[in-house]
């Protein structure tokens, strides 16, 4: 069992990583939040697989709980489901000192975290992420929120959990596509500022996909990497923006396909986005084509897409993508901000990126 | 013109109090937030009276803005109107560095502040309160939120404004009943810990109602009083609870009449609640009947109710009130918390109040 501390002063908390953790969830939670009651928010898919084990674990530690099961899928991150979750939490008469527990992937974590942030202006919050993506990304850092018809994650709050329990055995229930999508975020930490970690991933990718100690190691390093950035810049004024490597392009692609998971899931959008960020950096004379090629090759070996044209369905066009980029919340007073790179492990925040350069680059990519 | 600073470290801000401030709003805002765009949220009543003046003031300072007019009244503090406000802010492509401006009373301030807190996880926020209640209470301290069918202000966020502009001349458009309701919160600050201020109010009540320097003085002292409490305890873990003097009973009464403003508005609920808190304190042997009598006499002279029976419509019963008290978010793990008092200006937080004592007291009050 590994523990990664996220250092945020009085709001510091631990991420616990290990096999079979869900069966000890009650004891782990009671140690941090003694005497509480809880509302568990989950989705239909996860409830079928894991909810009973969690309920038994909570009960055995004396934590009274009620469970609310929402529909599975990205469309659950909506005002309508938020209102439903909030109402269920209020119906259970949860008090500020009690906890909302998110059992699920990023969608449930983001929605439950946001509901927890706003009910009575903030209740305690515990995350039990059940996907690789949630374990290495969305459960770390306190970003919560929902989508609106105008874009992804455009409404939300910063709300830190009291505890994160990452049971790596739960990942065995994921489809290969879902596991690969989460792996894109693992690769991202290497690409931002940990070239040694990227080397490790290149050498040990097959072992990580198979499970075992390499998997736990990769998840722990990913959490440490994100925790370090978040601790330095909780509210995303500066370096936290580095975590958006691949995300400005990625979000635009997701938006352009109407968030249709049959065409593109978040991690795949990030994989294409990271490949694009590296090629755009080459185009701007910042990085070598060799590094961009190495990144694309690793993502492809992991079963991830690296080209816009790899997205199934109708071809995307440049105006649609530029419109989606302009609506991204990382736009600062009209200037475009991208995460670009000088090479593997050498990403940086580029504010004031010229719109025309992005347009030319997208035209080239779309003409491939 | 008076300035009251709310000291909250990097989130400190000024409350500016004066006559005709709305016409200088653009310049005041541009001085604090240079180069921004803005979305003005207001309601139909206030828009008719004051919106054009504000728009001219913003324009003359070079602040581009769009305005959104919502229905007037407490029912606007709903998920549906929140979603509408959020969508309007996103439609205007407001960025994190831009500002949401609330032009209106407490309802607009709470709703706009909450929308500003959650759009892109937080944009800048400016308050231009147009009622006495909003100028002395809801615009100070950063509490924002909406109601749900289960209770008032059960969903929200702490989100501090960058600036508050209180134009006391706008209060001349209020009905006498609305002015009196706001005055209940002014009285509250005297009753919490400023007996000298209560003396001043007893002596100068008529002048304050008539307008002029006494009114500005009373508003500035009220803002100072609230700012001092908020600075000491922003997130309401301790002494900030003192601001709830009269509010546990008051909220329960508002809830019991279904938030029907024809029967009871917030300030009237607080007036009755403060009278009840003082009589309950007498009943518990904490305060003298003389102090409770003085409080009731002053509130009555200001045109405010001090008895549950003064609420028009069907009589209220004890189970309804106890149920409403139990749902209040100030309940901590099942124990009842009330603000009680040792006399005028000597309020304190009483946790662990015995439910049976409250029930007996309510029975006596309802039997009057």
XYZ file of C-alpha atoms in Angstrom:
736
model
C 0.000 0.000 0.000
C 1.336 3.429 -0.965
C 0.353 6.850 0.373
C 0.807 10.081 -1.569
C 0.236 13.271 0.381
C -1.294 16.270 -1.376
C 0.130 19.232 0.574
C -2.362 22.065 0.787
C -1.934 23.421 4.320
C -5.043 22.849 6.393
C -6.672 21.105 3.418
C -3.916 18.519 2.920
C -5.033 14.956 2.344
C -3.751 11.498 1.469
C -4.198 9.411 -1.652
C -4.010 5.754 -0.636
C -3.123 3.332 -3.446
C -3.378 -0.447 -3.122
C -5.147 -3.696 -4.003
C -8.471 -4.510 -2.331
C -8.710 -1.106 -0.643
C -12.482 -0.906 -1.195
C -13.030 -3.559 1.470
C -11.166 -1.412 4.008
C -12.814 1.858 2.882
C -14.927 2.204 6.037
C -11.942 1.920 8.364
C -9.814 4.289 6.255
C -12.597 6.896 6.145
C -13.444 6.578 9.854
C -9.775 7.178 10.701
C -9.853 10.548 8.913
C -13.484 11.546 9.538
C -14.648 9.883 12.764
C -18.346 9.700 13.555
C -19.698 10.759 10.183
C -22.635 9.679 8.068
C -22.276 9.501 4.292
C -24.069 9.668 0.975
C -22.483 7.506 -1.740
C -22.894 8.796 -5.288
C -22.204 6.274 -8.035
C -23.407 5.255 -11.505
C -25.312 2.235 -12.765
C -22.264 0.425 -14.185
C -20.107 0.863 -11.083
C -22.985 0.147 -8.695
C -23.449 -3.268 -10.288
C -19.743 -4.091 -9.944
C -18.636 -2.551 -6.640
C -21.367 -0.824 -4.590
C -22.298 -3.718 -2.320
C -18.672 -4.207 -1.239
C -18.407 -0.522 -0.354
C -21.693 -0.514 1.578
C -20.544 -3.526 3.596
C -17.192 -1.861 4.298
C -18.897 1.346 5.479
C -21.376 -0.526 7.641
C -18.656 -2.593 9.301
C -16.921 0.645 10.336
C -20.156 2.077 11.749
C -20.672 4.639 8.966
C -24.377 4.989 8.178
C -24.903 5.679 4.497
C -27.413 6.008 1.724
C -26.512 5.416 -1.925
C -27.647 7.288 -5.008
C -27.145 5.670 -8.409
C -27.046 7.995 -11.415
C -26.988 7.073 -15.110
C -23.537 6.165 -16.482
C -21.848 8.457 -19.008
C -20.640 11.982 -19.608
C -24.168 13.382 -20.027
C -24.618 12.874 -16.269
C -22.358 15.922 -15.715
C -25.377 18.203 -16.198
C -27.350 20.760 -14.189
C -30.267 18.310 -14.078
C -28.239 15.482 -12.490
C -26.454 17.950 -10.200
C -29.813 19.116 -8.891
C -30.842 15.492 -8.392
C -27.615 14.680 -6.489
C -27.953 17.804 -4.328
C -31.531 16.939 -3.492
C -30.573 13.378 -2.506
C -27.836 14.714 -0.221
C -30.268 17.150 1.398
C -32.924 14.439 1.696
C -30.410 12.325 3.629
C -29.981 15.366 5.921
C -26.241 15.327 5.497
C -24.579 17.936 7.663
C -21.450 19.970 6.931
C -19.258 17.585 8.928
C -20.589 14.508 7.098
C -19.248 13.259 3.770
C -20.232 12.754 0.174
C -18.423 9.688 -1.216
C -17.817 9.451 -4.968
C -17.605 5.834 -6.161
C -16.895 5.889 -9.879
C -14.882 7.417 -12.668
C -14.242 11.036 -13.527
C -17.863 11.843 -14.269
C -19.065 10.731 -10.845
C -16.042 12.277 -9.104
C -16.559 15.648 -10.771
C -20.315 15.697 -10.198
C -20.194 14.393 -6.617
C -17.344 16.740 -5.753
C -19.256 19.727 -7.092
C -22.433 18.696 -5.251
C -20.346 18.305 -2.079
C -18.810 21.749 -2.645
C -22.148 23.554 -2.856
C -24.472 21.695 -0.469
C -24.585 23.911 2.632
C -21.618 25.736 1.022
C -19.381 22.713 1.490
C -19.473 19.245 3.062
C -16.632 16.743 3.404
C -15.797 14.725 0.325
C -14.145 11.318 -0.213
C -13.134 9.905 -3.595
C -13.011 6.209 -4.494
C -11.992 6.387 -8.163
C -12.734 3.241 -10.188
C -11.054 4.068 -13.506
C -7.386 4.627 -14.323
C -8.238 8.105 -15.612
C -9.881 9.052 -12.326
C -7.103 7.493 -10.208
C -4.286 9.416 -11.892
C -6.050 12.630 -12.836
C -9.537 13.749 -11.891
C -9.413 12.536 -8.273
C -6.269 14.594 -7.570
C -6.377 18.360 -7.253
C -9.851 19.397 -6.240
C -11.314 20.402 -9.576
C -14.999 19.564 -9.678
C -17.745 20.531 -12.074
C -20.283 19.846 -14.752
C -20.687 20.477 -18.473
C -23.136 22.834 -20.152
C -24.327 22.833 -23.756
C -21.656 25.524 -24.309
C -18.726 23.362 -23.237
C -17.078 20.892 -20.917
C -16.393 21.720 -17.267
C -17.523 25.319 -17.738
C -19.261 25.307 -14.332
C -17.681 24.073 -11.128
C -15.677 24.702 -7.982
C -12.310 23.960 -6.423
C -13.149 21.554 -3.588
C -10.518 19.295 -2.055
C -11.398 15.813 -0.805
C -10.529 14.652 2.709
C -9.247 11.318 1.392
C -8.792 9.437 -1.892
C -8.831 5.627 -1.942
C -7.467 4.170 -5.205
C -8.039 0.428 -5.356
C -5.947 -0.712 -8.335
C -7.692 -4.114 -8.440
C -10.896 -2.351 -9.537
C -9.148 -1.463 -12.807
C -9.343 -5.120 -13.890
C -13.012 -4.510 -14.726
C -12.160 -1.807 -17.290
C -12.300 -2.423 -21.051
C -8.912 -2.213 -22.841
C -10.088 1.012 -24.498
C -10.948 2.604 -21.132
C -7.629 1.545 -19.611
C -5.704 2.984 -22.561
C -7.631 6.250 -22.306
C -6.545 6.625 -18.675
C -2.998 5.746 -19.641
C -2.862 8.876 -21.830
C -2.878 10.987 -18.628
C -0.103 8.801 -17.146
C 2.037 9.519 -20.220
C 1.252 13.234 -19.826
C 3.135 13.468 -16.505
C 6.251 12.107 -18.189
C 5.890 14.562 -21.042
C 5.408 17.617 -18.791
C 8.570 17.437 -16.704
C 9.562 13.817 -15.934
C 11.579 12.449 -18.874
C 12.812 9.555 -16.688
C 9.210 8.548 -16.044
C 8.544 8.606 -19.798
C 11.564 6.308 -20.258
C 10.126 3.974 -17.583
C 6.763 3.937 -19.407
C 8.439 3.131 -22.728
C 10.275 0.196 -21.098
C 7.461 -1.122 -18.856
C 4.249 -0.334 -20.754
C 3.262 -3.979 -21.191
C 3.752 -4.777 -17.517
C 1.664 -1.737 -16.497
C -1.175 -2.858 -18.746
C -0.933 -6.405 -17.311
C -1.265 -5.227 -13.682
C 1.035 -5.806 -10.717
C 3.660 -3.627 -9.036
C 4.521 -1.613 -12.178
C 0.895 -0.529 -12.402
C 0.854 0.648 -8.772
C 4.190 2.371 -9.320
C 2.950 4.221 -12.423
C -0.216 5.355 -10.601
C 1.700 6.530 -7.533
C 4.196 8.519 -9.612
C 1.332 10.046 -11.597
C -0.432 11.106 -8.387
C 2.819 12.524 -6.976
C 3.381 14.467 -10.185
C -0.083 15.969 -10.159
C -0.021 16.577 -6.395
C 3.249 18.498 -6.714
C 1.829 20.799 -9.380
C -1.446 21.304 -7.492
C 0.354 22.049 -4.224
C 2.367 24.743 -5.991
C -0.641 26.348 -7.676
C -4.007 25.250 -6.303
C -6.202 27.747 -8.134
C -4.545 27.410 -11.540
C -3.025 30.857 -11.851
C 0.328 29.661 -13.170
C 2.122 26.326 -13.445
C -0.982 24.260 -12.855
C -1.799 25.119 -16.429
C 0.949 22.651 -17.447
C -1.487 19.869 -16.567
C -3.470 21.007 -19.581
C -0.830 19.596 -21.943
C -2.858 18.100 -24.777
C -6.105 19.409 -23.301
C -6.808 22.559 -25.319
C -6.721 20.562 -28.554
C -8.257 17.548 -26.769
C -11.239 19.454 -25.390
C -11.817 21.071 -28.777
C -11.915 17.642 -30.415
C -14.299 16.276 -27.798
C -16.556 19.274 -28.270
C -16.388 18.978 -32.058
C -17.708 15.398 -31.915
C -20.455 16.419 -29.490
C -18.871 14.448 -26.640
C -19.866 11.239 -28.396
C -17.915 8.467 -26.621
C -18.431 6.149 -29.574
C -16.178 8.530 -31.522
C -13.823 9.855 -28.849
C -13.394 9.563 -25.091
C -11.501 12.122 -23.009
C -8.199 10.222 -22.798
C -8.184 9.659 -26.535
C -8.761 13.370 -27.084
C -5.803 14.044 -24.772
C -3.641 11.524 -26.660
C -4.348 13.239 -29.978
C -3.982 16.606 -28.258
C -0.526 15.708 -26.877
C 0.612 14.467 -30.259
C -0.676 17.728 -31.791
C 0.999 19.855 -29.085
C 4.330 18.190 -29.856
C 3.938 18.536 -33.626
C 2.799 22.173 -33.237
C 5.921 22.769 -31.129
C 8.047 21.271 -33.904
C 6.233 23.497 -36.426
C 7.064 26.548 -34.234
C 10.744 25.545 -34.156
C 10.629 24.696 -30.444
C 11.117 20.908 -30.406
C 12.639 18.205 -32.621
C 10.651 15.966 -34.920
C 12.421 13.037 -33.256
C 10.792 13.771 -29.883
C 7.368 14.279 -31.491
C 7.784 10.951 -33.264
C 8.776 9.144 -30.061
C 5.649 10.487 -28.292
C 3.334 9.424 -31.118
C 4.941 5.971 -31.324
C 4.484 5.337 -27.589
C 0.849 6.455 -27.618
C 0.142 4.279 -30.668
C 1.799 1.265 -29.027
C -0.572 1.779 -26.096
C -3.537 1.610 -28.477
C -4.200 5.359 -28.493
C -4.978 7.608 -31.502
C -2.550 10.398 -32.440
C -4.184 11.924 -35.529
C -7.399 13.942 -35.959
C -8.207 11.706 -38.923
C -8.197 8.664 -36.622
C -11.492 9.820 -35.115
C -14.286 7.766 -36.711
C -17.296 9.480 -38.284
C -17.649 12.664 -40.377
C -14.418 14.618 -40.936
C -13.858 17.649 -38.686
C -13.158 21.101 -40.102
C -10.955 23.965 -38.972
C -13.654 26.580 -38.169
C -15.405 24.098 -35.852
C -12.157 23.375 -34.024
C -11.150 27.066 -33.733
C -14.601 27.944 -32.361
C -14.249 25.171 -29.773
C -10.756 26.372 -28.807
C -11.994 29.967 -28.377
C -14.691 28.858 -25.917
C -12.150 27.013 -23.724
C -11.944 28.521 -20.253
C -8.133 28.707 -20.421
C -8.495 31.615 -22.845
C -7.267 34.745 -21.056
C -8.800 37.998 -22.293
C -8.893 36.870 -25.906
C -5.298 35.622 -26.176
C -4.797 31.917 -26.859
C -2.900 29.920 -24.258
C -1.376 26.563 -25.208
C 0.951 24.173 -23.459
C 3.882 23.771 -25.831
C 7.181 21.949 -25.329
C 10.905 22.119 -25.946
C 10.978 18.296 -26.008
C 10.044 15.286 -23.901
C 9.673 16.385 -20.257
C 10.139 20.076 -21.145
C 6.610 21.472 -21.484
C 5.855 25.150 -20.819
C 2.900 27.543 -20.772
C 2.770 29.641 -23.959
C 0.421 32.594 -23.539
C -0.151 34.934 -26.522
C -0.098 32.169 -29.110
C -0.949 33.636 -32.517
C -4.331 32.524 -33.753
C -3.071 32.453 -37.359
C -0.288 29.992 -36.444
C -2.841 27.640 -34.904
C -5.058 27.927 -37.971
C -2.193 27.167 -40.366
C -1.129 24.186 -38.260
C -4.663 22.770 -38.143
C -4.994 23.172 -41.918
C -1.852 21.060 -42.362
C -3.046 18.407 -39.916
C -6.494 18.237 -41.520
C -4.984 17.955 -45.023
C -2.912 14.876 -44.069
C -18.295 59.075 0.851
C -17.190 56.371 3.282
C -15.022 53.302 2.659
C -15.157 50.175 4.819
C -12.411 47.629 4.180
C -13.209 43.934 4.523
C -9.837 42.415 5.493
C -9.408 38.953 4.010
C -5.760 38.846 2.979
C -5.396 38.569 -0.765
C -9.185 38.684 -1.126
C -9.662 41.958 0.779
C -12.028 44.476 -0.773
C -13.702 47.821 -0.124
C -17.325 48.677 0.515
C -17.915 52.218 -0.752
C -20.941 54.000 0.763
C -22.331 57.293 -0.556
C -25.060 59.175 -2.416
C -25.211 58.961 -6.210
C -22.482 56.292 -6.394
C -24.239 54.425 -9.212
C -23.310 57.206 -11.635
C -19.635 56.739 -10.800
C -19.810 52.917 -10.793
C -17.820 52.524 -14.014
C -14.895 54.581 -12.749
C -14.895 52.858 -9.343
C -14.934 49.401 -10.950
C -12.279 50.265 -13.555
C -9.979 51.455 -10.760
C -10.119 48.020 -9.106
C -10.509 45.810 -12.199
C -8.916 47.591 -15.161
C -9.717 46.443 -18.690
C -12.591 44.103 -17.897
C -15.866 43.324 -19.588
C -18.962 42.665 -17.481
C -22.322 40.947 -17.302
C -24.891 42.815 -15.190
C -27.472 40.624 -13.462
C -30.550 42.436 -12.169
C -34.308 41.963 -11.731
C -37.298 43.509 -13.461
C -38.100 45.987 -10.686
C -34.547 47.252 -10.288
C -33.912 47.298 -14.049
C -36.825 49.716 -14.495
C -35.501 52.047 -11.783
C -31.714 51.972 -12.089
C -30.295 49.855 -14.946
C -29.934 52.586 -17.558
C -27.904 54.769 -15.183
C -25.544 51.875 -14.477
C -25.134 51.012 -18.158
C -24.261 54.640 -18.950
C -21.775 54.712 -16.080
C -20.081 51.501 -17.282
C -19.957 52.670 -20.874
C -18.437 56.014 -19.943
C -15.609 54.152 -18.177
C -15.022 51.924 -21.209
C -16.474 48.767 -19.639
C -18.344 46.768 -22.269
C -21.320 44.999 -20.713
C -24.428 42.985 -21.388
C -27.385 42.954 -18.990
C -29.607 40.063 -17.953
C -32.925 40.842 -16.277
C -34.428 38.084 -14.136
C -37.871 37.980 -12.506
C -38.117 39.856 -9.188
C -38.681 37.909 -5.963
C -37.266 35.162 -3.760
C -38.346 32.375 -6.156
C -35.602 33.586 -8.501
C -33.047 31.980 -6.122
C -33.612 28.613 -7.838
C -31.608 26.068 -9.825
C -33.595 27.053 -12.936
C -32.690 30.758 -12.731
C -29.109 29.904 -11.731
C -28.769 27.836 -14.888
C -30.226 30.727 -16.900
C -27.784 33.219 -15.346
C -24.820 30.895 -15.905
C -25.794 30.390 -19.518
C -26.085 34.148 -20.092
C -22.624 34.682 -18.603
C -21.163 31.952 -20.814
C -23.006 33.315 -23.854
C -21.332 36.687 -23.228
C -18.006 34.760 -23.242
C -17.010 36.237 -19.923
C -13.510 35.174 -18.938
C -12.153 34.502 -15.455
C -10.655 37.994 -15.208
C -13.937 39.680 -16.180
C -16.737 40.490 -13.742
C -20.310 39.618 -12.940
C -22.070 42.705 -11.511
C -25.078 42.212 -9.230
C -27.483 45.169 -9.376
C -30.303 44.486 -6.940
C -31.269 43.264 -3.502
C -30.249 40.141 -1.636
C -31.860 37.757 -4.099
C -29.908 39.113 -7.072
C -26.723 39.444 -4.997
C -26.908 35.842 -3.777
C -27.774 34.399 -7.176
C -25.288 36.490 -9.161
C -22.555 35.828 -6.614
C -23.132 32.092 -6.809
C -23.194 32.151 -10.619
C -19.952 34.145 -10.542
C -18.439 31.600 -8.109
C -19.098 28.601 -10.335
C -18.719 29.879 -13.919
C -15.257 28.648 -14.969
C -14.764 27.883 -11.241
C -14.811 31.578 -10.363
C -14.951 34.972 -12.090
C -14.655 38.421 -10.513
C -17.754 39.761 -8.804
C -18.999 43.285 -8.015
C -22.026 44.088 -5.873
C -24.237 47.160 -6.262
C -26.870 46.486 -3.572
C -30.123 48.422 -3.988
C -31.922 47.556 -0.743
C -31.053 48.369 2.862
C -31.009 44.639 3.645
C -28.466 43.974 0.905
C -26.328 47.007 1.797
C -25.918 46.054 5.461
C -26.032 42.281 5.245
C -26.048 40.100 2.154
C -23.488 42.126 0.176
C -20.908 41.789 2.968
C -19.111 38.534 3.677
C -19.133 36.462 0.539
C -22.036 34.132 1.210
C -23.807 33.332 -2.030
C -26.412 30.752 -2.917
C -29.869 29.641 -3.892
C -32.860 27.987 -2.246
C -34.182 24.489 -2.861
C -37.636 23.087 -2.088
C -36.014 21.693 1.081
C -34.933 25.072 2.462
C -33.412 28.484 2.083
C -29.754 28.954 1.078
C -29.088 25.210 1.256
C -26.902 25.366 -1.853
C -24.153 27.908 -2.439
C -20.536 28.974 -2.132
C -18.318 31.397 -0.278
C -17.231 33.875 -2.958
C -15.906 37.335 -2.086
C -16.634 40.333 -4.312
C -13.851 42.585 -5.597
C -15.857 45.700 -4.727
C -19.199 46.712 -3.196
C -20.838 50.018 -4.157
C -23.654 51.044 -1.787
C -25.541 54.040 -3.131
C -27.729 55.153 -0.211
C -29.847 57.383 -2.463
C -31.222 54.250 -4.169
C -32.932 53.357 -0.875
C -35.419 56.213 -1.416
C -37.210 53.964 -3.923
C -37.907 51.279 -1.285
C -41.344 50.801 0.282
C -41.524 51.570 4.033
C -42.017 47.843 4.684
C -38.864 46.948 2.727
C -36.821 49.626 4.466
C -37.993 48.416 7.888
C -37.130 44.820 6.972
C -33.552 45.854 6.191
C -33.425 47.837 9.410
C -33.896 44.587 11.372
C -30.377 43.562 10.323
C -29.013 46.972 11.360
C -30.498 46.452 14.843
C -28.933 42.980 14.917
C -25.378 44.379 14.923
C -26.192 46.426 18.018
C -27.688 43.405 19.723
C -24.730 41.097 18.970
C -21.898 43.077 20.540
C -22.385 46.839 20.080
C -24.661 48.126 22.868
C -23.572 51.720 22.098
C -24.782 51.309 18.527
C -28.122 50.030 19.832
C -28.353 53.160 22.004
C -27.616 55.290 18.915
C -30.372 53.487 16.975
C -32.871 54.042 19.808
C -32.063 57.773 19.803
C -31.749 58.363 16.030
C -34.187 55.860 14.496
C -36.422 58.533 12.959
C -33.499 60.375 11.367
C -32.170 57.098 9.889
C -35.555 56.360 8.328
C -35.745 59.929 6.973
C -32.353 59.694 5.189
C -29.264 61.874 5.502
C -25.995 61.449 7.405
C -27.473 59.273 10.179
C -28.528 56.745 7.538
C -25.040 56.632 6.010
C -23.572 56.356 9.517
C -25.840 53.442 10.452
C -25.017 51.610 7.193
C -21.268 52.140 7.576
C -21.267 50.905 11.194
C -23.334 47.879 10.154
C -20.879 47.038 7.364
C -17.928 47.505 9.749
C -19.590 45.218 12.280
C -20.220 42.478 9.757
C -16.808 42.928 8.111
C -15.085 42.507 11.494
C -16.886 39.234 12.170
C -16.306 37.920 8.648
C -12.599 38.825 8.735
C -12.225 36.835 11.954
C -14.073 33.780 10.671
C -14.626 33.710 6.916
C -15.904 30.160 6.598
C -18.276 30.270 9.558
C -16.564 27.782 11.836
C -16.927 29.882 14.984
C -17.882 33.473 15.791
C -19.371 34.149 12.391
C -22.311 32.162 13.679
C -23.174 35.200 15.849
C -24.472 36.854 12.684
C -27.238 34.281 12.784
C -28.816 36.004 15.798
C -32.559 35.773 15.139
C -31.982 33.669 12.024
C -32.611 30.115 13.207
C -36.103 31.079 14.367
C -36.412 33.533 11.462
C -35.573 30.998 8.765
C -37.930 28.475 10.357
C -40.761 31.030 10.223
C -40.013 31.912 6.595
C -39.980 28.243 5.693
C -43.207 27.588 7.619
C -45.053 30.228 5.547
C -43.597 28.820 2.325
C -41.465 31.927 1.759
C -44.631 33.871 0.993
C -43.568 37.542 1.059
C -47.182 38.620 1.485
C -46.987 36.985 4.926
C -43.357 37.454 5.918
C -40.194 38.848 4.355
C -36.702 37.909 5.559
C -36.105 40.984 7.737
C -39.461 40.527 9.447
C -38.577 36.902 10.154
C -35.294 38.111 11.656
C -37.119 40.732 13.765
C -39.441 38.102 15.229
C -36.471 35.731 15.525
C -34.425 38.289 17.499
C -37.348 38.993 19.816
C -37.739 35.212 20.300
C -33.997 34.722 20.898
C -34.103 37.355 23.637
C -37.246 35.935 25.274
C -35.832 32.385 25.017
C -32.673 33.661 26.736
C -34.840 35.148 29.504
C -36.677 31.817 29.782
C -33.300 30.042 30.175
C -32.275 32.433 32.948
C -29.583 34.081 30.835
C -30.942 37.607 30.266
C -33.338 40.031 31.934
C -36.924 40.610 30.864
C -36.113 44.316 30.783
C -33.582 43.864 27.942
C -35.962 41.622 26.005
C -38.667 44.253 26.411
C -36.405 47.048 25.201
C -35.504 45.042 22.069
C -39.143 44.304 21.257
C -40.153 47.934 21.833
C -37.481 49.248 19.479
C -38.356 46.779 16.715
C -42.050 47.609 17.066
C -41.342 51.347 16.896
C -39.540 50.664 13.602
C -42.675 48.999 12.259
C -41.395 45.439 12.642
C -43.256 42.386 14.036
C -41.998 40.706 17.223
C -44.542 37.913 17.750
C -45.249 34.715 15.784
C -48.954 35.602 16.009
C -48.273 38.854 14.122
C -47.741 36.849 10.915
C -50.931 37.093 8.842
C -52.657 33.962 7.532
C -53.217 30.503 9.063
C -51.703 29.972 12.544
C -48.353 28.130 12.663
C -47.854 25.049 14.817
C -44.937 23.721 16.795
C -44.168 20.514 14.794
C -43.905 22.561 11.578
C -41.484 24.989 13.224
C -39.356 22.248 14.842
C -39.128 20.414 11.510
C -37.972 23.631 9.838
C -35.384 24.256 12.579
C -34.004 20.702 12.226
C -33.412 21.199 8.484
C -31.405 24.391 9.069
C -27.801 24.052 7.914
C -26.484 25.401 11.221
C -27.422 22.109 12.847
C -24.201 20.307 13.781
C -24.471 16.506 13.915
C -27.983 16.550 15.340
C -27.397 19.066 18.153
C -29.298 22.343 17.986
C -27.265 25.523 17.799
C -28.870 28.852 18.691
C -27.544 32.352 19.175
C -28.616 33.302 22.699
C -27.760 36.371 24.749
C -26.811 37.602 28.199
C -28.438 40.963 27.346
C -28.254 43.748 24.772
C -24.900 43.559 22.948
C -23.936 40.297 24.686
C -24.936 37.536 22.265
C -23.151 34.178 22.223
C -23.201 30.870 20.333
C -25.040 28.182 22.301
C -24.335 24.730 20.877
C -26.054 21.711 22.433
C -29.350 23.476 23.075
C -31.884 20.983 24.403
C -34.629 20.257 21.910
C -37.191 19.930 24.702
C -36.428 23.461 25.968
C -37.038 24.855 22.491
C -40.296 22.919 22.224
C -41.566 24.151 25.606
C -40.651 27.746 24.727
C -42.413 27.555 21.353
C -45.514 26.113 23.037
C -45.621 29.156 25.358
C -45.114 31.595 22.495
C -47.767 29.920 20.333
C -50.253 29.905 23.250
C -49.983 33.698 23.751
